[in-house]
mmCIF file of C-alpha atoms in Angstrom:
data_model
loop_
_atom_site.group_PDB
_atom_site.id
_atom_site.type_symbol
_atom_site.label_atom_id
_atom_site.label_comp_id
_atom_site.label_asym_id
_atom_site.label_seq_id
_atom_site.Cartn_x
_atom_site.Cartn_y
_atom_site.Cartn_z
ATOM 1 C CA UNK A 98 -17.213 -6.466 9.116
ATOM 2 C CA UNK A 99 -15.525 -6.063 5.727
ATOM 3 C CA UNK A 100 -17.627 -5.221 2.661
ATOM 4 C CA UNK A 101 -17.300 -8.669 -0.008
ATOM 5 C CA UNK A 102 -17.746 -8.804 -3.446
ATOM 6 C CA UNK A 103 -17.836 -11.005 -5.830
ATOM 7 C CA UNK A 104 -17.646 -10.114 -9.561
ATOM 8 C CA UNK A 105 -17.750 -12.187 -12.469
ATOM 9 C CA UNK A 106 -14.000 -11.952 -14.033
ATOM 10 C CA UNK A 107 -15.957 -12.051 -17.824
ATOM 11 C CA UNK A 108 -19.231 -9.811 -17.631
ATOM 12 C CA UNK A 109 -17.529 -7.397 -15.022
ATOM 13 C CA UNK A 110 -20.701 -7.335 -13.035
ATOM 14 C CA UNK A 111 -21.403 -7.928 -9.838
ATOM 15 C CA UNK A 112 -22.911 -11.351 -8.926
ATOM 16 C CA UNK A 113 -23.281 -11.253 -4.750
ATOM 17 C CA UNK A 114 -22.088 -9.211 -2.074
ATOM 18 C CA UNK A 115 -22.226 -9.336 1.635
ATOM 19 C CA UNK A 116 -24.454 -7.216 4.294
ATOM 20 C CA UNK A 117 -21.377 -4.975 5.197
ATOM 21 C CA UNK A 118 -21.331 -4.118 1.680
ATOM 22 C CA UNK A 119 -24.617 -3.118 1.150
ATOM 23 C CA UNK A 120 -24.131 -1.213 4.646
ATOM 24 C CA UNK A 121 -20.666 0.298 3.030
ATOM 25 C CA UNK A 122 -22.462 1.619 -0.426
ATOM 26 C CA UNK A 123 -25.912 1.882 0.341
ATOM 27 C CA UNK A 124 -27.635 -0.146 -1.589
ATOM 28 C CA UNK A 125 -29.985 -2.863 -1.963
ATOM 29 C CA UNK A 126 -29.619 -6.772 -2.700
ATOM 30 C CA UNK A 127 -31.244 -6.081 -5.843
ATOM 31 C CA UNK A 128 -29.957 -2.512 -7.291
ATOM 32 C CA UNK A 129 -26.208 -3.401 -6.924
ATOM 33 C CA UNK A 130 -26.586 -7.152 -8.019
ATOM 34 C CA UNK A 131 -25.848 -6.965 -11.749
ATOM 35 C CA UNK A 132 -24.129 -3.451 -11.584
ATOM 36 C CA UNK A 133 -20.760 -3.135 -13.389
ATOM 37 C CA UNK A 134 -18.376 -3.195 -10.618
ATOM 38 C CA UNK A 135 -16.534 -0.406 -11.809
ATOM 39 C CA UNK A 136 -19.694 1.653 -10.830
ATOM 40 C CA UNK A 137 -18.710 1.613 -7.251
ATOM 41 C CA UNK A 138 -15.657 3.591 -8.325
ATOM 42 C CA UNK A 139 -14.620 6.982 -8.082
ATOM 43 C CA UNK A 140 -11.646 6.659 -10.330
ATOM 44 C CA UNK A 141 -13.500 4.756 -13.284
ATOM 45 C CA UNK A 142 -10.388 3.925 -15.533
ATOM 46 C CA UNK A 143 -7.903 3.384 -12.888
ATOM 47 C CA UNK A 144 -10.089 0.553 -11.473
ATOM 48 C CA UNK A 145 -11.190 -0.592 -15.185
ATOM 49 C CA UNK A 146 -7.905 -0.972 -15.963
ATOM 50 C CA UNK A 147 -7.184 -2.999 -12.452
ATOM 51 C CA UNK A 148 -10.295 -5.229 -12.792
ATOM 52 C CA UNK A 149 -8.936 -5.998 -16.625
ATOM 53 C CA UNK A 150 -5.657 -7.176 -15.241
ATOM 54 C CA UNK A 151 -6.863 -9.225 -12.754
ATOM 55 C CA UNK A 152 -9.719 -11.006 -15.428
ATOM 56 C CA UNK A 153 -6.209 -11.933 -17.287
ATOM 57 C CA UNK A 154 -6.455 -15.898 -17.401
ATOM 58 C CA UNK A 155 -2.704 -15.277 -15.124
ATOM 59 C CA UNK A 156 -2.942 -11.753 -13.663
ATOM 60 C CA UNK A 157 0.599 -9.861 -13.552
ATOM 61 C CA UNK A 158 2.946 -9.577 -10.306
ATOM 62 C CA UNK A 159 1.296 -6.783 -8.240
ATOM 63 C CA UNK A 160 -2.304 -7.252 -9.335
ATOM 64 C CA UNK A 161 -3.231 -9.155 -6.605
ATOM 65 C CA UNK A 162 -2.053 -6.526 -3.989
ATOM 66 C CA UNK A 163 -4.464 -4.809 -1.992
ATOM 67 C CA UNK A 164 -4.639 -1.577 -3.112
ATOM 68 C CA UNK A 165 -6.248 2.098 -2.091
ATOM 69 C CA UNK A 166 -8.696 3.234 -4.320
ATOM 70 C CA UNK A 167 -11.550 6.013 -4.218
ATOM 71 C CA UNK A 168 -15.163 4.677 -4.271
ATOM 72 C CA UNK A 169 -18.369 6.047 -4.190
ATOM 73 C CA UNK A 170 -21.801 5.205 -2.020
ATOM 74 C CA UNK A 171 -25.234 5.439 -3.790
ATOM 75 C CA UNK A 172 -25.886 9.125 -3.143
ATOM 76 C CA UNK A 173 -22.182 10.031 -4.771
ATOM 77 C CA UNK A 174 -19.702 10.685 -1.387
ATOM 78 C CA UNK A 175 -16.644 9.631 -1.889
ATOM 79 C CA UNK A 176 -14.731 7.490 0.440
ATOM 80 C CA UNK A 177 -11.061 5.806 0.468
ATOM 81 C CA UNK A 178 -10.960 2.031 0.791
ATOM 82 C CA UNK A 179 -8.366 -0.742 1.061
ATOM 83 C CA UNK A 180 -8.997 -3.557 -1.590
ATOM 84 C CA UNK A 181 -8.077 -6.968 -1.581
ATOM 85 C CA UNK A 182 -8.385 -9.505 -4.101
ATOM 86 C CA UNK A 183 -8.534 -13.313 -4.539
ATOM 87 C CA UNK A 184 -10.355 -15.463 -7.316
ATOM 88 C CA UNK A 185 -12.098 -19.065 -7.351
ATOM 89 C CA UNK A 186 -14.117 -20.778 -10.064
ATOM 90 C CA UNK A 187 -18.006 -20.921 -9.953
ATOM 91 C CA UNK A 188 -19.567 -23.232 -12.875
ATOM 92 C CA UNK A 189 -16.110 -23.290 -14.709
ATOM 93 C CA UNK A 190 -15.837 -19.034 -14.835
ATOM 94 C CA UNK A 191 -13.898 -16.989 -13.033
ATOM 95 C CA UNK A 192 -14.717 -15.149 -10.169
ATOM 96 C CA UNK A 193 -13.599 -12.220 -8.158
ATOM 97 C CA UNK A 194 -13.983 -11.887 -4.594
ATOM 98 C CA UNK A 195 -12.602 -8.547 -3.975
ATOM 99 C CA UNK A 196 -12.673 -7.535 0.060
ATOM 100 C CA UNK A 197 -13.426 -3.767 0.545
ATOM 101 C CA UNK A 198 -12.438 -1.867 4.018
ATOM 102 C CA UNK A 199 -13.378 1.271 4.373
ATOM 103 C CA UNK A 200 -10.073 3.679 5.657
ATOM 104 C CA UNK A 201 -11.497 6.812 5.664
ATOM 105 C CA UNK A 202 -10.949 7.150 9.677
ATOM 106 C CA UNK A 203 -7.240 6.240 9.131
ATOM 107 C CA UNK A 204 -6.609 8.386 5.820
ATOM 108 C CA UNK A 205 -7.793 11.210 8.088
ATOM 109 C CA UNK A 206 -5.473 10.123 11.151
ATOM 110 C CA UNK A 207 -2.868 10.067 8.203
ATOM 111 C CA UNK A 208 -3.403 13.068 7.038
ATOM 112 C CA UNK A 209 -3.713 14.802 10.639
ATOM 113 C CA UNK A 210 -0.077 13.448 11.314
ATOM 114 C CA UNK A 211 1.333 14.850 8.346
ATOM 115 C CA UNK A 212 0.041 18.381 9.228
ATOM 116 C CA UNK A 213 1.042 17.968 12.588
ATOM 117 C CA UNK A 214 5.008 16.596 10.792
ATOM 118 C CA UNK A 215 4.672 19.740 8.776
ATOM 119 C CA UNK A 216 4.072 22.464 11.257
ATOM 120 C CA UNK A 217 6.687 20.700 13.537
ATOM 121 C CA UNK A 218 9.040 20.452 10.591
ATOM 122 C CA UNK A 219 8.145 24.517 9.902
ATOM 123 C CA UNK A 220 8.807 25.478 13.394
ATOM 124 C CA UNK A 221 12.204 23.561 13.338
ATOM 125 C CA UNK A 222 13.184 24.857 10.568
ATOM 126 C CA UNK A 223 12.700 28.647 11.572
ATOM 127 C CA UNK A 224 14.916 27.801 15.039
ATOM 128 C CA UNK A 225 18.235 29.689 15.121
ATOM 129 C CA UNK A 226 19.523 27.224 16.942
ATOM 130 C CA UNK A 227 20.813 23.798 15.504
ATOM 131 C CA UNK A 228 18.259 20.696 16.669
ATOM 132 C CA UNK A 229 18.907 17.294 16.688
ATOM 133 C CA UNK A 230 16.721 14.939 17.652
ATOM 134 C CA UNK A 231 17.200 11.407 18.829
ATOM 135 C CA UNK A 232 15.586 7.539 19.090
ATOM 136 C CA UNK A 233 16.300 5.997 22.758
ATOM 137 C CA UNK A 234 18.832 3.857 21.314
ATOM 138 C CA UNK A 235 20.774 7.513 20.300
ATOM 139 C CA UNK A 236 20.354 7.312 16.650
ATOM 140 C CA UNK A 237 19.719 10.583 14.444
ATOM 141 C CA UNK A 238 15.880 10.691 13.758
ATOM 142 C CA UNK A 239 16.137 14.372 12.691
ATOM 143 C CA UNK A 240 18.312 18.007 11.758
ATOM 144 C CA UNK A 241 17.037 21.392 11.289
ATOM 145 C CA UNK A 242 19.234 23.270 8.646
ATOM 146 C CA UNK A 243 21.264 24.879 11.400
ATOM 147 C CA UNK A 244 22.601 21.489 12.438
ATOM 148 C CA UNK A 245 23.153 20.043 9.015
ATOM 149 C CA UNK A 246 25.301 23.051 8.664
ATOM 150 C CA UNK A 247 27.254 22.973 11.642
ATOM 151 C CA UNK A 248 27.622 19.157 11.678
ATOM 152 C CA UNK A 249 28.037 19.055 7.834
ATOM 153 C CA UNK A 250 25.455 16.264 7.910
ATOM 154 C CA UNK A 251 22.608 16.286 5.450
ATOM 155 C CA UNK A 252 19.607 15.103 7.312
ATOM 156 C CA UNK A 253 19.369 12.128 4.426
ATOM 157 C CA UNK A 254 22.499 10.933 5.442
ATOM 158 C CA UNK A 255 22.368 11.299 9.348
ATOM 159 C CA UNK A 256 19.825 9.409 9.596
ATOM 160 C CA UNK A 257 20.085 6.370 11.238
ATOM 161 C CA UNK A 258 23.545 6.986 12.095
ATOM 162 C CA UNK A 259 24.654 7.055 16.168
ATOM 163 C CA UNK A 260 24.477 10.802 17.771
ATOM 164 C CA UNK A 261 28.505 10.902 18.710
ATOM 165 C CA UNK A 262 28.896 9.953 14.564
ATOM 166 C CA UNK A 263 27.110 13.397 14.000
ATOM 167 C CA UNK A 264 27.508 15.238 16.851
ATOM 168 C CA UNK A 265 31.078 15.288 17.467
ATOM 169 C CA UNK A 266 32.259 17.255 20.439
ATOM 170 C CA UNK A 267 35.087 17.110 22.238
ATOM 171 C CA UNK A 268 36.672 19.426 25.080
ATOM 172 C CA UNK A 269 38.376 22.389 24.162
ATOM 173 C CA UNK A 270 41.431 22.220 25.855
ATOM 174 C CA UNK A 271 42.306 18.542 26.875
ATOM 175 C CA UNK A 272 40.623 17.292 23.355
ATOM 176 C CA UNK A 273 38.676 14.566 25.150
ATOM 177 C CA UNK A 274 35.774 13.437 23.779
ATOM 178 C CA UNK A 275 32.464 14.680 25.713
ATOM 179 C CA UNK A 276 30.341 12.244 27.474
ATOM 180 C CA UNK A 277 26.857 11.550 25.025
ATOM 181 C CA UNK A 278 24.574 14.100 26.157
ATOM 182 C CA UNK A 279 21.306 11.442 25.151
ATOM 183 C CA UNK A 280 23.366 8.943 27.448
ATOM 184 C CA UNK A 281 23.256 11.596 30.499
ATOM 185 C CA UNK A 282 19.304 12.416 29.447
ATOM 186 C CA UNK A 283 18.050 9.492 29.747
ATOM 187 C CA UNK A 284 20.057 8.648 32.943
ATOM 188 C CA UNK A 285 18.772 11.347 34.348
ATOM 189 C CA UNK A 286 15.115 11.703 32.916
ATOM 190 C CA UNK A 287 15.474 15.770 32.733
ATOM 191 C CA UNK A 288 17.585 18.492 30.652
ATOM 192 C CA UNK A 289 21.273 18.357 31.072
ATOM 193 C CA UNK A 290 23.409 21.376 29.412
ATOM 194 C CA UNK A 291 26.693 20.612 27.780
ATOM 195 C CA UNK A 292 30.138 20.881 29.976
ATOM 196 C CA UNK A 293 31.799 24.417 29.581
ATOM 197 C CA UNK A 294 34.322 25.149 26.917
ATOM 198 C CA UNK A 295 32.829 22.381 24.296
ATOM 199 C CA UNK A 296 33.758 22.353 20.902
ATOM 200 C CA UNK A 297 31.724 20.804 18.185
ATOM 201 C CA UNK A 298 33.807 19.102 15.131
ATOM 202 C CA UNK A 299 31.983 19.115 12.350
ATOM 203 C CA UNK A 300 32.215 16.615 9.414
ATOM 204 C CA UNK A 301 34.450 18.415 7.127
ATOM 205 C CA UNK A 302 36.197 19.579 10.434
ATOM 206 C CA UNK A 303 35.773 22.986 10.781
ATOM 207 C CA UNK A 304 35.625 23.372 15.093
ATOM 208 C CA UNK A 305 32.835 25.551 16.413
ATOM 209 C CA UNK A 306 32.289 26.772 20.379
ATOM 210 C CA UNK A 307 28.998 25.336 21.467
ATOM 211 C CA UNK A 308 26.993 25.862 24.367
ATOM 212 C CA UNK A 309 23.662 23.768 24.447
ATOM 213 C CA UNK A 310 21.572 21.461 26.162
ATOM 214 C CA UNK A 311 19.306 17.914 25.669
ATOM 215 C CA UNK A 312 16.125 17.320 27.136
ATOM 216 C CA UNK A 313 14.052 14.675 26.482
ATOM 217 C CA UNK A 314 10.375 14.520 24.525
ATOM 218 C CA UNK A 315 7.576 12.731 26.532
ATOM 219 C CA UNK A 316 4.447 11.878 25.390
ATOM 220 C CA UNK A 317 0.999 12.122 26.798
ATOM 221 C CA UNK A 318 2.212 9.323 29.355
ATOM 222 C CA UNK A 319 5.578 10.609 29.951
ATOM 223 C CA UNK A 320 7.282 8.207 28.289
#
């Protein structure tokens, strides 16, 4: 299903190509046959410049990586595809047989997440409240600004790093360290609050009075 073409590593013109890619650019056996292969792209000297490196008798580390690049079909739409590249000889030249995939569907599932990272990212960081957020295993995926200033844990560094290592709290009179509120969520599938009289320690330890909860964040199949 993946468009094929093969380019002559010399001339710099294409010498055959598969059906998918004359399905992928719209064209003929005959019109892009002999067409510089640099014609297919949308970023002209960026891919000149990538086809010249990998002509090299020994191409550079990295050329042969499949890359992104924007192409073009016959009637001038522009596209994103994934391109990967290998090379054999054909009457002692040669040749490139670079592998074309068209990712336009995932760019734009890409790009939906993002927006969808952003406005979450947006509304977190207008809450009053401090938010943390969690992996099952109880490891810091996220912090609004409110919690990295309470916990006195940039989000960079939190990161990774267990819940009770960032959230510190510990009772307020008997100093005894409060059971792991993501350990009682997912015990218990639904929202539990924090015990009375909680007190959070924060990394430089200044002590604050909390009162919060934890629920957990299911998706489409509870889960």
């Amino acid at each position: 299903p993946d468009a094929i073409i093969i380019t002559d590593s010399e001339t710099k013109r294409i010498l055959d190509v598969n059906p998918a890619a004359l399905n992928l650019y719209g064209y003929s056996y005959d019109e892009i046959c002999g067409r510089l292969a640099v014609n297919l792209s949308a970023e002209p000297e960026k891919s000149a410049k990538h086809i010249q490196r990998l002509s090299s008798p020994e191409p550079p580390d990295g050329a042969r990586e499949v890359v992104q690049r924007l192409h073009k079909i016959k009637d001038g739409t522009v596209f994103p595809v994934e391109i990967g590249h290998g090379f054999y000889t054909r009457d002692g030249r040669k040749m490139i047989c670079a592998v074309m995939r068209d990712i336009s569907k995932r760019k734009r599932i890409e790009d939906e997440l993002a927006a969808e990272k952003e406005r979450l990212a947006v509304t977190l960081r207008s809450i009053g409240d401090g938010v943390i957020s969690t992996d099952l295993q109880g490891r810091v995926v996220s912090l609004n600004k409110v919690a990295e200033a309470l916990t006195a844990w940039p989000e960079e560094e939190a990161r990774g790093e267990p819940l009770t290592n960032v959230f510190n709290i510990v009772n307020e009179f008997n100093r005894k360290q409060c059971e792991d509120p993501v350990r009682k969520v997912l015990e218990t599938g639904g929202i539990v609050g924090l015990a009375n009289n909680t007190i959070l320690i924060s990394r430089d330890g200044k002590e604050y009075v909390i009162a919060d909860s934890a629920a957990p964040i299911m998706d489409r199949r509870s889960n």
